[in-house]
mmCIF file of C-alpha atoms in Angstrom:
data_model
loop_
_atom_site.group_PDB
_atom_site.id
_atom_site.type_symbol
_atom_site.label_atom_id
_atom_site.label_comp_id
_atom_site.label_asym_id
_atom_site.label_seq_id
_atom_site.Cartn_x
_atom_site.Cartn_y
_atom_site.Cartn_z
ATOM 1 C CA PRO A 1 -39.386 16.715 -6.650
ATOM 2 C CA TRP A 2 -41.982 13.962 -8.146
ATOM 3 C CA ASN A 3 -43.144 14.371 -11.794
ATOM 4 C CA GLY A 4 -44.742 11.079 -12.081
ATOM 5 C CA SER A 5 -48.701 11.604 -11.316
ATOM 6 C CA THR A 6 -50.401 10.175 -13.831
ATOM 7 C CA PHE A 7 -53.856 12.288 -12.849
ATOM 8 C CA LYS A 8 -52.316 16.125 -13.211
ATOM 9 C CA ASN A 9 -49.532 17.836 -15.556
ATOM 10 C CA VAL A 10 -46.307 16.653 -14.340
ATOM 11 C CA PRO A 11 -44.531 18.648 -12.955
ATOM 12 C CA SER A 12 -42.081 19.049 -15.605
ATOM 13 C CA SER A 13 -44.749 20.030 -18.305
ATOM 14 C CA VAL A 14 -45.389 22.876 -16.833
ATOM 15 C CA ALA A 15 -42.330 24.621 -14.369
ATOM 16 C CA GLY A 16 -41.922 26.398 -17.969
ATOM 17 C CA ASN A 17 -44.932 28.372 -16.719
ATOM 18 C CA LEU A 18 -44.349 29.531 -13.388
ATOM 19 C CA GLY A 19 -43.752 33.460 -14.445
ATOM 20 C CA ASP A 20 -41.301 34.877 -11.739
ATOM 21 C CA THR A 21 -41.235 32.519 -9.425
ATOM 22 C CA ASP A 22 -37.951 31.124 -8.611
ATOM 23 C CA LEU A 23 -37.713 27.456 -7.816
ATOM 24 C CA LEU A 24 -35.169 25.186 -6.067
ATOM 25 C CA ILE A 25 -34.671 21.371 -6.829
ATOM 26 C CA LEU A 26 -32.749 18.723 -4.313
ATOM 27 C CA CYS A 27 -32.622 15.460 -5.531
ATOM 28 C CA SER A 28 -30.250 12.647 -4.852
ATOM 29 C CA ARG A 29 -28.772 10.561 -7.728
ATOM 30 C CA ASN A 30 -29.131 7.483 -5.480
ATOM 31 C CA ASP A 31 -32.459 7.917 -4.201
ATOM 32 C CA GLN A 32 -34.839 4.740 -4.797
ATOM 33 C CA ILE A 33 -37.614 6.746 -5.091
ATOM 34 C CA CYS A 34 -37.470 9.743 -6.627
ATOM 35 C CA PRO A 35 -34.257 9.950 -8.180
ATOM 36 C CA CYS A 36 -32.335 13.040 -9.288
ATOM 37 C CA SER A 37 -33.071 10.851 -13.098
ATOM 38 C CA GLY A 38 -33.670 7.562 -14.739
ATOM 39 C CA GLU A 39 -35.287 4.690 -12.722
ATOM 40 C CA ILE A 40 -37.007 4.395 -9.529
ATOM 41 C CA GLY A 41 -34.767 1.759 -7.367
ATOM 42 C CA LEU A 42 -31.310 2.595 -9.850
ATOM 43 C CA ALA A 43 -28.675 2.254 -7.088
ATOM 44 C CA THR A 44 -29.865 -1.322 -6.144
ATOM 45 C CA GLY A 45 -30.793 -2.547 -9.035
ATOM 46 C CA ILE A 46 -34.373 -3.041 -8.674
ATOM 47 C CA GLY A 47 -35.702 -0.157 -10.574
ATOM 48 C CA SER A 48 -36.454 -2.887 -13.156
ATOM 49 C CA SER A 49 -38.238 -5.611 -11.223
ATOM 50 C CA TRP A 50 -41.629 -6.964 -11.103
ATOM 51 C CA MET A 51 -41.455 -5.507 -8.122
ATOM 52 C CA SER A 52 -40.875 -2.028 -8.996
ATOM 53 C CA TYR A 53 -43.994 -2.060 -11.408
ATOM 54 C CA SER A 54 -45.850 -3.732 -9.558
ATOM 55 C CA PHE A 55 -45.682 -1.165 -7.378
ATOM 56 C CA LEU A 56 -45.817 1.699 -9.986
ATOM 57 C CA GLN A 57 -48.868 0.220 -10.744
ATOM 58 C CA THR A 58 -51.144 -0.376 -7.761
ATOM 59 C CA ILE A 59 -49.739 2.443 -6.294
ATOM 60 C CA PHE A 60 -49.509 5.415 -8.662
ATOM 61 C CA TYR A 61 -51.776 3.833 -12.004
ATOM 62 C CA THR A 62 -48.328 4.424 -14.363
ATOM 63 C CA SER A 63 -45.421 2.095 -15.351
ATOM 64 C CA ASP A 64 -43.010 4.238 -15.743
ATOM 65 C CA ASN A 65 -40.795 3.808 -13.583
ATOM 66 C CA THR A 66 -38.909 6.927 -14.103
ATOM 67 C CA TRP A 67 -40.881 9.460 -13.420
ATOM 68 C CA GLN A 68 -40.880 11.227 -17.105
ATOM 69 C CA GLY A 69 -37.080 12.190 -16.479
ATOM 70 C CA GLY A 70 -37.535 12.756 -12.512
ATOM 71 C CA ALA A 71 -35.937 16.457 -11.327
ATOM 72 C CA GLN A 72 -33.817 16.625 -14.236
ATOM 73 C CA ALA A 73 -37.010 16.866 -16.207
ATOM 74 C CA ILE A 74 -38.488 19.303 -14.130
ATOM 75 C CA PHE A 75 -35.110 21.492 -14.151
ATOM 76 C CA ASP A 76 -35.107 20.916 -17.814
ATOM 77 C CA GLY A 77 -38.693 22.214 -18.142
ATOM 78 C CA ALA A 78 -37.771 25.463 -16.166
ATOM 79 C CA LYS A 79 -35.150 26.364 -17.718
ATOM 80 C CA GLY A 80 -36.769 28.179 -20.501
ATOM 81 C CA ASN A 81 -38.572 30.528 -17.976
ATOM 82 C CA LYS A 82 -35.975 33.451 -17.963
ATOM 83 C CA GLU A 83 -37.831 35.568 -15.390
ATOM 84 C CA ALA A 84 -36.604 33.197 -12.438
ATOM 85 C CA ASN A 85 -33.705 31.646 -10.888
ATOM 86 C CA THR A 86 -34.065 27.702 -11.222
ATOM 87 C CA THR A 87 -31.171 26.342 -9.130
ATOM 88 C CA LEU A 88 -30.965 22.509 -9.913
ATOM 89 C CA VAL A 89 -28.652 21.192 -6.761
ATOM 90 C CA GLU A 90 -27.992 16.471 -7.149
ATOM 91 C CA PHE A 91 -26.664 15.114 -4.177
ATOM 92 C CA LYS A 92 -24.154 12.298 -4.699
ATOM 93 C CA SER A 93 -25.765 9.282 -2.694
ATOM 94 C CA GLY A 94 -27.980 9.977 0.581
ATOM 95 C CA GLY A 95 -32.539 8.531 -0.110
ATOM 96 C CA HIS A 96 -34.911 9.849 -0.104
ATOM 97 C CA PHE A 97 -35.931 10.308 3.127
ATOM 98 C CA ALA A 98 -31.964 10.793 4.306
ATOM 99 C CA LEU A 99 -32.347 14.254 2.088
ATOM 100 C CA ALA A 100 -35.748 15.128 4.646
ATOM 101 C CA GLY A 101 -33.391 14.735 7.701
ATOM 102 C CA ILE A 102 -34.953 11.297 8.600
ATOM 103 C CA SER A 103 -33.034 8.498 9.902
ATOM 104 C CA ASP A 104 -32.854 4.812 9.409
ATOM 105 C CA ASP A 105 -34.309 4.340 12.767
ATOM 106 C CA ALA A 106 -36.653 7.273 12.690
ATOM 107 C CA ILE A 107 -38.022 5.581 9.169
ATOM 108 C CA ARG A 108 -38.440 1.559 11.546
ATOM 109 C CA LYS A 109 -40.445 3.421 14.573
ATOM 110 C CA LEU A 110 -42.739 5.038 11.718
ATOM 111 C CA GLY A 111 -43.171 1.149 9.726
ATOM 112 C CA ALA A 112 -43.909 0.005 13.869
ATOM 113 C CA GLN A 113 -46.379 2.209 14.649
ATOM 114 C CA MET A 114 -47.694 1.748 11.320
ATOM 115 C CA SER A 115 -47.989 -1.983 11.517
ATOM 116 C CA SER A 116 -49.480 -2.417 15.305
ATOM 117 C CA GLY A 117 -52.920 -1.031 14.293
ATOM 118 C CA SER A 118 -52.753 -2.303 10.770
ATOM 119 C CA GLY A 119 -54.142 -5.390 11.111
ATOM 120 C CA LEU A 120 -51.448 -7.262 8.463
ATOM 121 C CA GLY A 121 -49.036 -7.820 11.616
ATOM 122 C CA GLY A 122 -45.347 -8.987 10.885
ATOM 123 C CA PHE A 123 -46.139 -8.296 7.438
ATOM 124 C CA ASN A 124 -45.850 -4.148 7.123
ATOM 125 C CA GLN A 125 -43.444 -4.315 9.278
ATOM 126 C CA PHE A 126 -41.245 -6.339 7.377
ATOM 127 C CA PHE A 127 -41.194 -4.838 4.003
ATOM 128 C CA ILE A 128 -40.730 -1.261 5.476
ATOM 129 C CA ASN A 129 -37.742 -3.072 7.317
ATOM 130 C CA ALA A 130 -36.973 -4.796 3.807
ATOM 131 C CA ALA A 131 -37.834 -0.566 1.771
ATOM 132 C CA VAL A 132 -35.669 -0.155 3.992
ATOM 133 C CA SER A 133 -32.935 -1.884 4.305
ATOM 134 C CA SER A 134 -32.673 -2.222 0.021
ATOM 135 C CA GLY A 135 -33.258 2.243 -0.152
ATOM 136 C CA GLU A 136 -32.525 3.915 2.614
ATOM 137 C CA GLU A 137 -29.061 2.322 4.013
ATOM 138 C CA VAL A 138 -27.659 1.650 0.494
ATOM 139 C CA SER A 139 -27.801 5.577 0.315
ATOM 140 C CA ASN A 140 -26.120 5.727 3.509
ATOM 141 C CA GLN A 141 -23.173 3.317 4.780
ATOM 142 C CA SER A 142 -21.505 5.906 7.624
ATOM 143 C CA GLY A 143 -24.985 5.393 8.883
ATOM 144 C CA ASP A 144 -24.943 9.175 9.353
ATOM 145 C CA ALA A 145 -26.102 10.546 6.218
ATOM 146 C CA ALA A 146 -29.317 11.868 7.263
ATOM 147 C CA ALA A 147 -27.888 13.966 9.211
ATOM 148 C CA LYS A 148 -25.349 15.855 7.553
ATOM 149 C CA LEU A 149 -28.130 16.053 4.543
ATOM 150 C CA GLY A 150 -30.608 17.149 6.196
ATOM 151 C CA ASP A 151 -28.071 19.797 7.509
ATOM 152 C CA GLN A 152 -26.740 20.889 4.076
ATOM 153 C CA VAL A 153 -30.248 20.861 2.655
ATOM 154 C CA LEU A 154 -31.757 22.955 5.136
ATOM 155 C CA GLN A 155 -28.197 25.457 4.801
ATOM 156 C CA TYR A 156 -29.021 25.199 0.233
ATOM 157 C CA THR A 157 -32.399 25.840 0.834
ATOM 158 C CA LEU A 158 -31.320 29.175 3.760
ATOM 159 C CA ASP A 159 -28.739 30.526 0.968
ATOM 160 C CA PHE A 160 -31.286 29.645 -1.800
ATOM 161 C CA LEU A 161 -34.369 31.333 0.447
ATOM 162 C CA LYS A 162 -32.024 34.823 0.661
ATOM 163 C CA ASP A 163 -30.654 34.831 -2.449
ATOM 164 C CA THR A 164 -33.610 34.960 -3.630
ATOM 165 C CA VAL A 165 -36.839 36.348 -1.278
ATOM 166 C CA GLN A 166 -36.956 40.399 -2.262
ATOM 167 C CA GLN A 167 -36.664 41.759 1.152
ATOM 168 C CA PRO A 168 -39.762 44.980 1.792
ATOM 169 C CA GLU A 169 -38.183 48.742 1.437
ATOM 170 C CA GLU A 170 -37.145 51.169 3.973
ATOM 171 C CA GLY A 171 -38.673 53.998 4.032
#
């Protein structure tokens, strides 16, 4: 989850107000975009770079490269709510897209499709390839993180729903 919105209350500041709503938070320590906690790009060392600060300021109007505590801050904010089950699942590896089951090749193909109509020529594709190489691939040394993690995320989510969604009483 992303805790970096500068336009509204960040999720961590309102997570304790969810009442009896159960909350499942999934994150990867090696996620280059939204790690569980810490700086963006920490696994590649670009977390404190001029490039990451420029990206944050240009796109998100912030210079906070920790997303104000990230998924861990959302979990901590929700823990005070005793009416609900709040669960945080931290994966040791896997990139932002791998957690969703999206492979590096699929990201590159999407980048090629986006580049073809952008008017930026090869620069856009270069940027996407560089982002995949410095982000997703760092967390995907085996090359099959998307398949493995996507399946794990799906299973955790289904198990969480089975445990927390109330079944209608038969009668």
